[in-house]
PDB file of C-alpha atoms in Angstrom:
ATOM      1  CA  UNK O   6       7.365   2.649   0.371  1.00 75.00           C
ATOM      2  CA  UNK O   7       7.020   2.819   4.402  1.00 79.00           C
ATOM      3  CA  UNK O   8       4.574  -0.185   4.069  1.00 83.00           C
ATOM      4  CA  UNK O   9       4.771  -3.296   5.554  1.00 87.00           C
ATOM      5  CA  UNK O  10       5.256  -6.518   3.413  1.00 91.00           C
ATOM      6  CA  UNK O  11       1.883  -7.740   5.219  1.00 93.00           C
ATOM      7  CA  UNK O  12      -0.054  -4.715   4.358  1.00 87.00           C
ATOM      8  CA  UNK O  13       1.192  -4.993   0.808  1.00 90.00           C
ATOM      9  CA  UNK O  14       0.008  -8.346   0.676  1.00 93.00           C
ATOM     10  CA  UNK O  15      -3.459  -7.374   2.072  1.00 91.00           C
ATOM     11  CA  UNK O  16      -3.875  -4.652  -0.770  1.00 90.00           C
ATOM     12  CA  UNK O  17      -2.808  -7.951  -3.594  1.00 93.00           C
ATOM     13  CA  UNK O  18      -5.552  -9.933  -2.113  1.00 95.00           C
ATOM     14  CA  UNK O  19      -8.673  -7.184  -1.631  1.00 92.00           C
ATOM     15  CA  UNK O  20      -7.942  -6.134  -5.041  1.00 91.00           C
ATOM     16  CA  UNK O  21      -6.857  -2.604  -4.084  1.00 88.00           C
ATOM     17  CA  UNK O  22      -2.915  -2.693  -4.872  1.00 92.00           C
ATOM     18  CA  UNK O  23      -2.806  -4.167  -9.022  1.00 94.00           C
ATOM     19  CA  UNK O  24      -0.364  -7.025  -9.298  1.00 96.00           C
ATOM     20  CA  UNK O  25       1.711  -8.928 -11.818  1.00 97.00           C
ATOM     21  CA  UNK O  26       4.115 -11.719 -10.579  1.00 97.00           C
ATOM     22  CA  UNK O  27       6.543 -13.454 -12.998  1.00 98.00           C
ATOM     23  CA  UNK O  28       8.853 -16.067 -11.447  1.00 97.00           C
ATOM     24  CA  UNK O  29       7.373 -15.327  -7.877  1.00 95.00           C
ATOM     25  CA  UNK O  30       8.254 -11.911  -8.392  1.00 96.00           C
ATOM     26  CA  UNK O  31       5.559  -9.637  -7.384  1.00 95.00           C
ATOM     27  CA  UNK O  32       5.823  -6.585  -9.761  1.00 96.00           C
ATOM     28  CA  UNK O  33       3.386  -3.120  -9.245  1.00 95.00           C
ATOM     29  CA  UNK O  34       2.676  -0.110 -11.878  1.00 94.00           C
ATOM     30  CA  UNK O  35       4.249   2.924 -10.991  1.00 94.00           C
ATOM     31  CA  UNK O  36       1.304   4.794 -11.221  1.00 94.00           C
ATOM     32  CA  UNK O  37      -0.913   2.797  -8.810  1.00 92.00           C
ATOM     33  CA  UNK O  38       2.065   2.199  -6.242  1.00 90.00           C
ATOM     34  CA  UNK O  39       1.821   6.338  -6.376  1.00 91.00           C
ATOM     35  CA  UNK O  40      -1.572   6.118  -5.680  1.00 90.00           C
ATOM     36  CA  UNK O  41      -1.679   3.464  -2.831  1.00 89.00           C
ATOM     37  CA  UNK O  42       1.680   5.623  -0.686  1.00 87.00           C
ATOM     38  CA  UNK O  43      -0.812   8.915  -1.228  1.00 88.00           C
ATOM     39  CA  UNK O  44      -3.778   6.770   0.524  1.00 84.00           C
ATOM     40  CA  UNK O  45      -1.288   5.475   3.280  1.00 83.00           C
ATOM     41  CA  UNK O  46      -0.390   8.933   4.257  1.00 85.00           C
ATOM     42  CA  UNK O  47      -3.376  10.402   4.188  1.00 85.00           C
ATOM     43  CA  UNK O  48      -4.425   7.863   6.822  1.00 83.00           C
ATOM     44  CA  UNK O  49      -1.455   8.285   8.572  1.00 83.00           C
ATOM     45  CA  UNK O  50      -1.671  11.963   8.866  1.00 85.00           C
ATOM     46  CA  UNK O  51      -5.474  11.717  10.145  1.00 85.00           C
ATOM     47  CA  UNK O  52      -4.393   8.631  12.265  1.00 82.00           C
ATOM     48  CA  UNK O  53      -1.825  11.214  13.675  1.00 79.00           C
ATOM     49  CA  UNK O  54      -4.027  14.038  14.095  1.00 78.00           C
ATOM     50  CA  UNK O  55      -6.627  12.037  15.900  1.00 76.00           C
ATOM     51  CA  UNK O  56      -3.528  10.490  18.278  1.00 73.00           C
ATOM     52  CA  UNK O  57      -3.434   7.070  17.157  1.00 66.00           C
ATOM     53  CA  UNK O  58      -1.195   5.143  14.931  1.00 62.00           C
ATOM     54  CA  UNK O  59      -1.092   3.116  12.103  1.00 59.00           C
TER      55      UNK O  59
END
């Protein structure tokens, strides 16, 4: 995913990443786990454009 464990638990708690966790497994749909990566490097392309990172 190229995402930090941190910034996948800030998507869990701001209700932007859906979450299931069964036996303190933390388990995503495919479909929105698609859908956060596209956000991610759209910000990292403007981030990169603009000459900062993220």
């Amino acid at each position: 995913l190229n995402i930090s464990p941190r910034t996948l638990q800030t998507l869990r708690d701001n209700g932007t990443l859906a979450y299931s966790q069964i036996n303190h497994k933390t388990y995503y749909r495919p479909d929105d786990v698609q859908r956060i990566v596209s956000v991610v490097e759209d910000r990292r392309k403007e981030a990169k454009f603009k000459g900062r990172t993220v």
